[in-house]
Amino acid sequence: MHVSVVGLGFVGLTTAACLAYKGIKVTGIDIDEEKIKMISNNLLPFYEPGLAEKVTQSLKRKDLMLSTDFETLSSSKVTIITVGTPNKNDGTVDLSYLQQAAESVGKVIRKKLDFHVVALKSTVPPGTALGIVAPALERTSGKRVSEGFGICSNPEFLREGNAIQDTLYPDKVVLGIIDKKTKQIMLTLYRQFYYRYKVNLVEVNLQTAELIKYANNAFLATKISFINTIANICQQISGTDVEKVAHAIGLDKRIGPLFLKAGLGYGGSCFPKDVAAIIGIAEQHGYSPDLLKNTEKINQLQPYKAVELLKIMIPDLRDTKVAVLGLAFKPDTTDMREAVSVKIIHALKALGVTVRVYDPMAINEAKKILTNSVLYCKTMKECLSEADACIIVTEWPEFRKLTPHMLRKYMKNTILVDGRRVTSPNTFVGKIAGYVAIGHGN
């Protein structure tokens, strides 16, 4: 089996590297020449734990080849398209990159004699495969879908920071298929890839597979907004703690413990985009998804809880210095897309605060967004130095090492807002000038 992957972003490069790691020949294709040069020189355009090693190994063994030329996919049996599908300003999904990729793939398929499968991993609205991708392929290849080529919806469910594990050992593999030949080829690929690992295979039609991705992320986002709502209730009731509530309800098999971690809201490239997209999709079909609208609204407001809690302890924040620990939207990534830190910093700046920031990995990405509006620090201790208050925004492991002694040693005024519950209230309450944690009713 030889596979080509079109689009070497987070999903595409991870998919290509993992396929090649398992001994499947992979050609990775991207129109960005600089990106291809970087990856070829073992310089990844983003950070993902364990990915660099797999890319390096696969390139060295020549199981992974990289190119900007779509003609190189001609030797493959399956082409996986993973190009971006960002939201437009009006909330609808921009499918222009996908259509361009499909047209380029179709031109190569035109010259092939054998049946070729095009699998879509890009997140797309239901109806995209049949309504946009298949016509583009038919138009440029001169062939008919299910006759000269096959089309499949094969959505991904990768978590940044855990993408390798999620690719190699997924909870499920969803295949949206409309013909037997495509099904057989995709099953052959995944039997080879998941050799000795029993995977839950979900076989549906194309539209259902496309909707599953949105439904999956929308549910997880709703679960996060739910527990943040409970956290905000706990904040108002003395003696309650959202972590204990989450632990208890998570023991219920109908609920489960995952994604019940209260905090400052979700960010990243998937949840905000996909929740907005499924709301738009529903409204286009005449239905108002009020539950998802409230999920989105709760998440948009949640970051400001950090500033609200800080103002309880320091009502007038003018001319104060605040240390912000963590900038990336989650640990183990440099991704700043929809990071809640940006909202918090803008709110602090509007109140006349001098903001000092530190993140173990995302400083360079943050500079592209925050420019010179904040003071960038190289260490946690430097960030804390002479600060009037500190807000923990991202749950990096090193922030768990904070102690009251450390705050007293470095800070001007020992006030801490733990927006991610990486510290223990029992350790800090009464030991520093002011302490508050999300979802902990003092």
Tab-separated table of C-alpha atoms in Angstrom:
chain	number	residue	atom	x	y	z
A	1	MET	CA	0.000	0.000	0.000
A	2	HIS	CA	1.306	3.424	-1.008
A	3	VAL	CA	-0.487	6.478	0.415
A	4	SER	CA	-0.221	10.163	-0.427
A	5	VAL	CA	-1.169	12.880	2.066
A	6	VAL	CA	-2.123	16.315	0.737
A	7	GLY	CA	-1.632	19.140	3.237
A	8	LEU	CA	1.154	18.855	5.823
A	9	GLY	CA	-0.310	20.832	8.673
A	10	PHE	CA	-0.914	19.384	12.129
A	11	VAL	CA	-3.246	16.587	10.980
A	12	GLY	CA	-1.515	15.873	7.689
A	13	LEU	CA	2.039	15.628	8.981
A	14	THR	CA	0.979	13.556	11.989
A	15	THR	CA	-0.990	11.182	9.758
A	16	ALA	CA	1.841	10.883	7.239
A	17	ALA	CA	4.496	10.297	9.897
A	18	CYS	CA	2.455	7.648	11.727
A	19	LEU	CA	1.593	5.768	8.519
A	20	ALA	CA	5.262	5.784	7.513
A	21	TYR	CA	6.298	4.758	11.032
A	22	LYS	CA	4.204	1.617	10.541
A	23	GLY	CA	6.048	0.799	7.308
A	24	ILE	CA	3.510	2.155	4.828
A	25	LYS	CA	5.042	4.118	1.958
A	26	VAL	CA	3.867	7.722	2.170
A	27	THR	CA	4.269	10.749	-0.078
A	28	GLY	CA	3.547	13.989	1.739
A	29	ILE	CA	2.482	16.862	-0.518
A	30	ASP	CA	2.180	20.555	0.323
A	31	ILE	CA	2.222	23.622	-1.930
A	32	ASP	CA	4.337	25.539	0.626
A	33	GLU	CA	7.949	25.091	-0.526
A	34	GLU	CA	9.395	26.547	2.687
A	35	LYS	CA	7.418	24.077	4.766
A	36	ILE	CA	8.690	21.154	2.680
A	37	LYS	CA	12.280	22.396	3.082
A	38	MET	CA	11.851	22.756	6.845
A	39	ILE	CA	10.403	19.281	7.333
A	40	SER	CA	13.045	17.761	5.024
A	41	ASN	CA	15.682	19.286	7.322
A	42	ASN	CA	13.927	17.892	10.418
A	43	LEU	CA	12.589	21.318	11.420
A	44	LEU	CA	8.878	20.987	12.106
A	45	PRO	CA	6.667	24.069	11.653
A	46	PHE	CA	4.912	23.307	14.966
A	47	TYR	CA	5.587	21.323	18.122
A	48	GLU	CA	3.895	18.013	18.868
A	49	PRO	CA	5.411	15.543	21.390
A	50	GLY	CA	7.085	12.598	19.650
A	51	LEU	CA	6.349	13.784	16.121
A	52	ALA	CA	9.824	15.061	15.216
A	53	GLU	CA	11.376	11.684	16.031
A	54	LYS	CA	8.897	9.816	13.833
A	55	VAL	CA	9.349	12.222	10.945
A	56	THR	CA	13.134	11.922	11.182
A	57	GLN	CA	13.037	8.107	11.308
A	58	SER	CA	10.599	7.856	8.407
A	59	LEU	CA	12.568	10.241	6.202
A	60	LYS	CA	15.776	8.371	6.960
A	61	ARG	CA	14.192	5.009	6.048
A	62	LYS	CA	12.630	6.636	2.949
A	63	ASP	CA	9.192	5.450	4.007
A	64	LEU	CA	8.231	9.138	3.955
A	65	MET	CA	8.905	11.281	0.890
A	66	LEU	CA	8.042	14.987	0.634
A	67	SER	CA	7.121	17.048	-2.416
A	68	THR	CA	5.322	20.139	-3.712
A	69	ASP	CA	4.443	18.291	-6.926
A	70	PHE	CA	0.998	16.674	-7.080
A	71	GLU	CA	2.254	14.357	-9.828
A	72	THR	CA	4.097	12.393	-7.144
A	73	LEU	CA	0.783	11.034	-5.852
A	74	SER	CA	0.311	9.022	-9.051
A	75	SER	CA	2.095	5.995	-7.577
A	76	SER	CA	-0.187	5.911	-4.528
A	77	LYS	CA	-3.407	3.924	-4.155
A	78	VAL	CA	-5.016	6.265	-1.599
A	79	THR	CA	-4.795	10.046	-1.308
A	80	ILE	CA	-5.703	11.515	2.084
A	81	ILE	CA	-6.649	15.201	1.949
A	82	THR	CA	-6.007	17.136	5.166
A	83	VAL	CA	-6.000	20.771	4.037
A	84	GLY	CA	-7.410	23.480	6.286
A	85	THR	CA	-11.097	24.406	6.336
A	86	PRO	CA	-11.180	27.646	8.368
A	87	ASN	CA	-14.324	29.558	9.191
A	88	LYS	CA	-15.132	32.713	7.253
A	89	ASN	CA	-16.092	35.943	9.021
A	90	ASP	CA	-19.774	35.017	8.699
A	91	GLY	CA	-19.180	31.673	10.455
A	92	THR	CA	-19.512	29.509	7.345
A	93	VAL	CA	-16.742	27.101	6.397
A	94	ASP	CA	-14.198	28.134	3.774
A	95	LEU	CA	-13.858	25.153	1.425
A	96	SER	CA	-11.687	26.867	-1.196
A	97	TYR	CA	-8.458	25.089	-0.158
A	98	LEU	CA	-10.258	21.761	-0.249
A	99	GLN	CA	-11.675	22.392	-3.707
A	100	GLN	CA	-8.265	23.443	-5.028
A	101	ALA	CA	-6.681	20.294	-3.584
A	102	ALA	CA	-9.414	18.092	-5.094
A	103	GLU	CA	-8.931	19.669	-8.513
A	104	SER	CA	-5.166	19.097	-8.350
A	105	VAL	CA	-5.664	15.466	-7.299
A	106	GLY	CA	-8.199	14.966	-10.093
A	107	LYS	CA	-5.721	16.089	-12.757
A	108	VAL	CA	-3.323	13.347	-11.650
A	109	ILE	CA	-6.046	10.690	-11.383
A	110	ARG	CA	-6.965	11.478	-14.995
A	111	LYS	CA	-3.718	9.831	-16.154
A	112	LYS	CA	-4.064	6.727	-13.974
A	113	LEU	CA	-5.460	3.426	-15.179
A	114	ASP	CA	-6.152	1.906	-11.760
A	115	PHE	CA	-8.899	2.795	-9.258
A	116	HIS	CA	-7.787	5.551	-6.875
A	117	VAL	CA	-9.349	6.403	-3.517
A	118	VAL	CA	-9.571	9.970	-2.177
A	119	ALA	CA	-10.145	10.065	1.585
A	120	LEU	CA	-11.129	13.334	3.305
A	121	LYS	CA	-9.746	13.971	6.777
A	122	SER	CA	-10.421	17.710	6.598
A	123	THR	CA	-13.354	18.771	8.774
A	124	VAL	CA	-16.196	19.666	6.407
A	125	PRO	CA	-19.966	20.300	6.569
A	126	PRO	CA	-22.234	17.359	5.695
A	127	GLY	CA	-22.674	17.110	1.938
A	128	THR	CA	-19.196	18.429	1.067
A	129	ALA	CA	-17.767	15.147	-0.233
A	130	LEU	CA	-20.644	14.563	-2.650
A	131	GLY	CA	-21.524	18.182	-3.344
A	132	ILE	CA	-18.081	19.768	-3.820
A	133	VAL	CA	-15.206	17.269	-3.755
A	134	ALA	CA	-16.689	14.572	-5.994
A	135	PRO	CA	-17.743	17.075	-8.727
A	136	ALA	CA	-14.292	18.697	-8.633
A	137	LEU	CA	-12.631	15.314	-9.011
A	138	GLU	CA	-14.999	14.268	-11.812
A	139	ARG	CA	-14.504	17.535	-13.668
A	140	THR	CA	-10.696	17.420	-13.633
A	141	SER	CA	-10.197	13.652	-13.915
A	142	GLY	CA	-12.814	12.963	-16.572
A	143	LYS	CA	-13.884	9.925	-14.539
A	144	ARG	CA	-16.993	9.056	-12.533
A	145	VAL	CA	-17.072	8.642	-8.772
A	146	SER	CA	-17.337	4.968	-7.710
A	147	GLU	CA	-16.227	3.960	-11.207
A	148	GLY	CA	-12.850	5.540	-12.017
A	149	PHE	CA	-12.155	6.657	-8.451
A	150	GLY	CA	-13.587	6.305	-4.955
A	151	ILE	CA	-14.323	8.899	-2.316
A	152	CYS	CA	-14.363	8.408	1.434
A	153	SER	CA	-14.981	10.584	4.483
A	154	ASN	CA	-12.449	9.623	7.163
A	155	PRO	CA	-12.519	12.342	9.872
A	156	GLU	CA	-9.742	12.682	12.437
A	157	PHE	CA	-10.129	13.008	16.202
A	158	LEU	CA	-6.656	14.154	17.257
A	159	ARG	CA	-5.825	16.106	20.390
A	160	GLU	CA	-2.920	18.530	20.183
A	161	GLY	CA	-0.266	17.298	22.594
A	162	ASN	CA	-1.478	13.711	22.223
A	163	ALA	CA	-1.765	13.325	18.450
A	164	ILE	CA	0.662	10.414	18.038
A	165	GLN	CA	-1.152	8.303	20.618
A	166	ASP	CA	-4.533	9.258	19.157
A	167	THR	CA	-3.399	8.237	15.670
A	168	LEU	CA	-1.814	4.924	16.643
A	169	TYR	CA	-4.428	3.907	19.225
A	170	PRO	CA	-7.708	5.675	18.375
A	171	ASP	CA	-11.017	5.242	20.175
A	172	LYS	CA	-12.613	4.774	16.768
A	173	VAL	CA	-12.106	4.994	13.024
A	174	VAL	CA	-15.025	6.474	11.097
A	175	LEU	CA	-15.406	5.580	7.424
A	176	GLY	CA	-18.040	7.252	5.281
A	177	ILE	CA	-18.278	5.131	2.134
A	178	ILE	CA	-20.594	4.826	-0.887
A	179	ASP	CA	-19.105	1.907	-2.822
A	180	LYS	CA	-17.656	-1.535	-2.062
A	181	LYS	CA	-14.364	-1.037	-3.895
A	182	THR	CA	-13.489	2.042	-1.838
A	183	LYS	CA	-14.476	0.224	1.336
A	184	GLN	CA	-12.205	-2.721	0.538
A	185	ILE	CA	-9.195	-0.506	-0.178
A	186	MET	CA	-9.653	1.539	3.012
A	187	LEU	CA	-10.117	-1.614	5.099
A	188	THR	CA	-6.925	-3.067	3.599
A	189	LEU	CA	-5.039	0.114	4.521
A	190	TYR	CA	-6.293	0.190	8.092
A	191	ARG	CA	-5.802	-3.538	8.664
A	192	GLN	CA	-2.160	-3.027	7.780
A	193	PHE	CA	-1.872	0.136	9.856
A	194	TYR	CA	-3.668	-1.209	12.940
A	195	TYR	CA	-2.142	-4.683	12.778
A	196	ARG	CA	-2.669	-6.363	16.194
A	197	TYR	CA	-4.652	-3.376	17.507
A	198	LYS	CA	-8.394	-3.917	17.631
A	199	VAL	CA	-9.984	-0.718	16.421
A	200	ASN	CA	-13.649	0.260	16.686
A	201	LEU	CA	-14.681	0.717	13.066
A	202	VAL	CA	-17.751	2.849	12.404
A	203	GLU	CA	-19.042	2.499	8.845
A	204	VAL	CA	-21.636	5.063	7.712
A	205	ASN	CA	-22.536	7.096	4.643
A	206	LEU	CA	-20.565	10.192	3.653
A	207	GLN	CA	-22.861	12.823	5.167
A	208	THR	CA	-23.087	11.045	8.524
A	209	ALA	CA	-19.308	10.672	8.748
A	210	GLU	CA	-18.907	14.393	8.069
A	211	LEU	CA	-21.429	15.269	10.800
A	212	ILE	CA	-19.863	12.884	13.347
A	213	LYS	CA	-16.728	15.041	13.542
A	214	TYR	CA	-18.705	18.184	14.374
A	215	ALA	CA	-20.966	16.335	16.817
A	216	ASN	CA	-17.956	14.802	18.569
A	217	ASN	CA	-16.236	18.148	19.169
A	218	ALA	CA	-19.461	19.976	19.979
A	219	PHE	CA	-20.254	17.467	22.724
A	220	LEU	CA	-16.797	17.768	24.286
A	221	ALA	CA	-17.016	21.560	24.144
A	222	THR	CA	-20.435	21.405	25.808
A	223	LYS	CA	-19.016	19.201	28.555
A	224	ILE	CA	-16.298	21.787	29.221
A	225	SER	CA	-18.762	24.673	29.317
A	226	PHE	CA	-20.994	22.632	31.627
A	227	ILE	CA	-18.268	22.022	34.213
A	228	ASN	CA	-17.186	25.666	33.976
A	229	THR	CA	-20.773	26.662	34.764
A	230	ILE	CA	-20.668	24.398	37.822
A	231	ALA	CA	-17.308	25.959	38.755
A	232	ASN	CA	-18.851	29.425	38.617
A	233	ILE	CA	-21.646	28.241	40.899
A	234	CYS	CA	-19.115	26.755	43.326
A	235	GLN	CA	-17.294	30.081	43.361
A	236	GLN	CA	-20.366	31.612	45.003
A	237	ILE	CA	-20.933	28.909	47.634
A	238	SER	CA	-18.493	28.811	50.532
A	239	GLY	CA	-16.943	25.414	51.206
A	240	THR	CA	-17.671	23.901	47.776
A	241	ASP	CA	-15.052	22.754	45.282
A	242	VAL	CA	-15.703	21.978	41.621
A	243	GLU	CA	-12.883	19.434	41.517
A	244	LYS	CA	-14.644	17.281	44.102
A	245	VAL	CA	-17.944	17.721	42.262
A	246	ALA	CA	-16.319	16.739	38.951
A	247	HIS	CA	-14.670	13.691	40.489
A	248	ALA	CA	-17.950	12.457	41.916
A	249	ILE	CA	-20.076	12.941	38.812
A	250	GLY	CA	-17.285	11.553	36.643
A	251	LEU	CA	-17.606	8.226	38.445
A	252	ASP	CA	-21.050	7.879	36.915
A	253	LYS	CA	-20.558	5.633	33.872
A	254	ARG	CA	-23.134	7.657	31.990
A	255	ILE	CA	-20.946	10.761	32.359
A	256	GLY	CA	-17.287	9.723	32.634
A	257	PRO	CA	-14.372	11.763	34.002
A	258	LEU	CA	-12.829	13.182	30.825
A	259	PHE	CA	-13.313	16.852	29.896
A	260	LEU	CA	-14.644	17.691	33.353
A	261	LYS	CA	-11.665	19.873	34.231
A	262	ALA	CA	-12.879	23.349	35.154
A	263	GLY	CA	-10.848	26.298	33.968
A	264	LEU	CA	-10.865	29.398	31.812
A	265	GLY	CA	-12.470	27.845	28.745
A	266	TYR	CA	-11.382	25.961	25.655
A	267	GLY	CA	-9.342	27.315	22.737
A	268	GLY	CA	-7.269	25.904	19.909
A	269	SER	CA	-7.968	25.268	16.257
A	270	CYS	CA	-10.867	22.822	16.596
A	271	PHE	CA	-13.459	23.389	19.304
A	272	PRO	CA	-14.191	27.125	18.715
A	273	LYS	CA	-14.237	26.642	14.940
A	274	ASP	CA	-16.286	23.444	14.960
A	275	VAL	CA	-18.893	24.662	17.457
A	276	ALA	CA	-19.383	27.825	15.398
A	277	ALA	CA	-19.582	25.752	12.223
A	278	ILE	CA	-22.182	23.274	13.471
A	279	ILE	CA	-24.304	26.190	14.735
A	280	GLY	CA	-24.124	27.679	11.241
A	281	ILE	CA	-24.897	24.349	9.594
A	282	ALA	CA	-27.950	23.838	11.807
A	283	GLU	CA	-29.271	27.339	11.124
A	284	GLN	CA	-28.805	26.869	7.370
A	285	HIS	CA	-31.120	23.882	7.697
A	286	GLY	CA	-33.729	25.847	9.655
A	287	TYR	CA	-32.883	24.789	13.209
A	288	SER	CA	-31.592	26.981	16.052
A	289	PRO	CA	-29.222	24.890	18.246
A	290	ASP	CA	-29.716	26.862	21.471
A	291	LEU	CA	-27.694	24.412	23.587
A	292	LEU	CA	-24.626	24.871	21.386
A	293	LYS	CA	-25.123	28.628	21.252
A	294	ASN	CA	-24.984	28.718	25.043
A	295	THR	CA	-21.929	26.434	25.047
A	296	GLU	CA	-20.220	28.981	22.817
A	297	LYS	CA	-21.388	31.976	24.883
A	298	ILE	CA	-20.231	30.462	28.186
A	299	ASN	CA	-16.824	29.759	26.688
A	300	GLN	CA	-16.470	33.264	25.274
A	301	LEU	CA	-17.067	34.767	28.728
A	302	GLN	CA	-15.141	32.264	30.855
A	303	PRO	CA	-11.613	33.718	30.351
A	304	TYR	CA	-12.733	36.987	31.940
A	305	LYS	CA	-13.430	35.143	35.214
A	306	ALA	CA	-9.686	35.385	35.893
A	307	VAL	CA	-9.776	39.179	35.755
A	308	GLU	CA	-13.042	39.301	37.703
A	309	LEU	CA	-11.539	37.212	40.508
A	310	LEU	CA	-8.368	39.297	40.537
A	311	LYS	CA	-10.395	42.515	40.896
A	312	ILE	CA	-12.039	41.146	44.036
A	313	MET	CA	-8.592	41.156	45.657
A	314	ILE	CA	-7.253	44.281	43.892
A	315	PRO	CA	-10.257	46.482	43.003
A	316	ASP	CA	-8.123	49.124	41.264
A	317	LEU	CA	-5.610	47.463	38.937
A	318	ARG	CA	-4.196	50.664	37.458
A	319	ASP	CA	-0.383	50.775	37.472
A	320	THR	CA	-0.067	47.236	38.840
A	321	LYS	CA	2.196	44.523	37.460
A	322	VAL	CA	0.534	41.169	36.756
A	323	ALA	CA	2.397	37.976	35.869
A	324	VAL	CA	0.576	35.739	33.384
A	325	LEU	CA	1.838	32.154	33.461
A	326	GLY	CA	0.981	30.252	30.291
A	327	LEU	CA	0.083	31.539	26.844
A	328	ALA	CA	-0.572	28.485	24.647
A	329	PHE	CA	-4.179	27.305	24.559
A	330	LYS	CA	-3.091	24.081	26.303
A	331	PRO	CA	0.166	22.483	27.477
A	332	ASP	CA	2.479	20.490	25.177
A	333	THR	CA	1.838	22.782	22.225
A	334	THR	CA	2.943	26.149	20.874
A	335	ASP	CA	-0.526	26.777	19.419
A	336	MET	CA	-1.923	30.216	20.215
A	337	ARG	CA	-5.069	29.935	18.104
A	338	GLU	CA	-8.076	31.061	20.168
A	339	ALA	CA	-5.870	30.980	23.296
A	340	VAL	CA	-7.734	32.392	26.298
A	341	SER	CA	-4.519	34.126	27.411
A	342	VAL	CA	-5.013	36.721	24.669
A	343	LYS	CA	-8.450	37.739	25.972
A	344	ILE	CA	-7.163	37.936	29.533
A	345	ILE	CA	-4.140	40.031	28.584
A	346	HIS	CA	-6.224	42.458	26.513
A	347	ALA	CA	-8.636	42.858	29.444
A	348	LEU	CA	-5.766	43.539	31.848
A	349	LYS	CA	-4.173	46.062	29.499
A	350	ALA	CA	-7.497	47.891	29.206
A	351	LEU	CA	-7.426	48.313	33.009
A	352	GLY	CA	-3.990	49.930	32.958
A	353	VAL	CA	-1.977	46.851	33.973
A	354	THR	CA	1.637	46.174	33.041
A	355	VAL	CA	1.571	42.538	31.937
A	356	ARG	CA	4.533	40.191	32.222
A	357	VAL	CA	4.186	36.821	30.464
A	358	TYR	CA	5.927	33.463	30.469
A	359	ASP	CA	5.300	30.226	28.587
A	360	PRO	CA	7.763	27.313	28.292
A	361	MET	CA	7.244	26.981	24.530
A	362	ALA	CA	4.808	29.482	23.012
A	363	ILE	CA	6.641	32.810	23.454
A	364	ASN	CA	7.602	33.128	19.779
A	365	GLU	CA	4.045	32.422	18.650
A	366	ALA	CA	2.707	34.845	21.255
A	367	LYS	CA	4.911	37.652	19.960
A	368	LYS	CA	3.143	37.446	16.589
A	369	ILE	CA	-0.169	38.203	18.327
A	370	LEU	CA	0.731	40.340	21.353
A	371	THR	CA	3.692	42.156	19.710
A	372	ASN	CA	5.238	44.630	22.166
A	373	SER	CA	2.164	45.096	24.362
A	374	VAL	CA	3.599	42.864	27.116
A	375	LEU	CA	6.942	42.077	28.746
A	376	TYR	CA	8.237	38.639	27.738
A	377	CYS	CA	10.098	36.618	30.360
A	378	LYS	CA	12.474	33.699	29.900
A	379	THR	CA	11.628	31.936	33.172
A	380	MET	CA	8.756	31.603	35.609
A	381	LYS	CA	10.811	33.280	38.340
A	382	GLU	CA	11.586	36.253	36.116
A	383	CYS	CA	7.881	36.615	35.353
A	384	LEU	CA	6.972	36.590	39.045
A	385	SER	CA	9.672	39.081	39.987
A	386	GLU	CA	8.205	42.211	41.627
A	387	ALA	CA	4.700	41.350	40.364
A	388	ASP	CA	1.630	42.537	42.284
A	389	ALA	CA	-0.367	39.472	41.251
A	390	CYS	CA	-0.119	36.290	39.222
A	391	ILE	CA	-2.653	34.467	37.022
A	392	ILE	CA	-2.105	30.848	35.960
A	393	VAL	CA	-3.638	30.535	32.486
A	394	THR	CA	-2.181	27.325	31.013
A	395	GLU	CA	-1.669	24.135	33.026
A	396	TRP	CA	2.004	23.536	32.230
A	397	PRO	CA	3.528	20.969	34.629
A	398	GLU	CA	6.187	23.362	35.938
A	399	PHE	CA	3.498	25.656	37.347
A	400	ARG	CA	2.527	22.871	39.730
A	401	LYS	CA	5.850	23.507	41.494
A	402	LEU	CA	4.711	26.918	42.727
A	403	THR	CA	4.800	27.293	46.512
A	404	PRO	CA	3.837	30.092	48.908
A	405	HIS	CA	7.539	30.448	49.737
A	406	MET	CA	8.388	31.003	46.056
A	407	LEU	CA	5.737	33.693	45.706
A	408	ARG	CA	6.901	35.455	48.867
A	409	LYS	CA	10.473	35.334	47.616
A	410	TYR	CA	9.900	36.810	44.161
A	411	MET	CA	6.644	38.760	44.130
A	412	LYS	CA	5.994	42.265	45.445
A	413	ASN	CA	2.497	41.296	46.532
A	414	THR	CA	1.569	37.608	46.887
A	415	ILE	CA	-1.787	37.384	45.130
A	416	LEU	CA	-2.511	34.313	43.001
A	417	VAL	CA	-5.421	33.469	40.704
A	418	ASP	CA	-5.275	29.830	39.645
A	419	GLY	CA	-7.317	29.651	36.455
A	420	ARG	CA	-6.475	26.002	35.756
A	421	ARG	CA	-6.459	24.376	39.202
A	422	VAL	CA	-2.813	23.340	39.115
A	423	THR	CA	-2.288	24.364	42.754
A	424	SER	CA	-3.960	23.136	45.919
A	425	PRO	CA	-6.111	25.561	47.917
A	426	ASN	CA	-4.997	23.753	51.095
A	427	THR	CA	-1.410	24.749	50.326
A	428	PHE	CA	-2.033	28.413	49.563
A	429	VAL	CA	-5.094	29.653	51.497
A	430	GLY	CA	-3.856	31.699	54.454
A	431	LYS	CA	-0.203	31.369	53.388
A	432	ILE	CA	-0.120	34.305	50.948
A	433	ALA	CA	-1.834	37.697	50.764
A	434	GLY	CA	-4.608	36.505	48.468
A	435	TYR	CA	-5.533	33.266	46.740
A	436	VAL	CA	-8.452	32.175	44.612
A	437	ALA	CA	-8.901	29.169	42.324
A	438	ILE	CA	-11.544	28.597	39.679
A	439	GLY	CA	-14.482	26.707	41.188
A	440	HIS	CA	-13.279	26.849	44.803
A	441	GLY	CA	-15.656	28.617	47.159
A	442	ASN	CA	-13.464	30.152	49.863
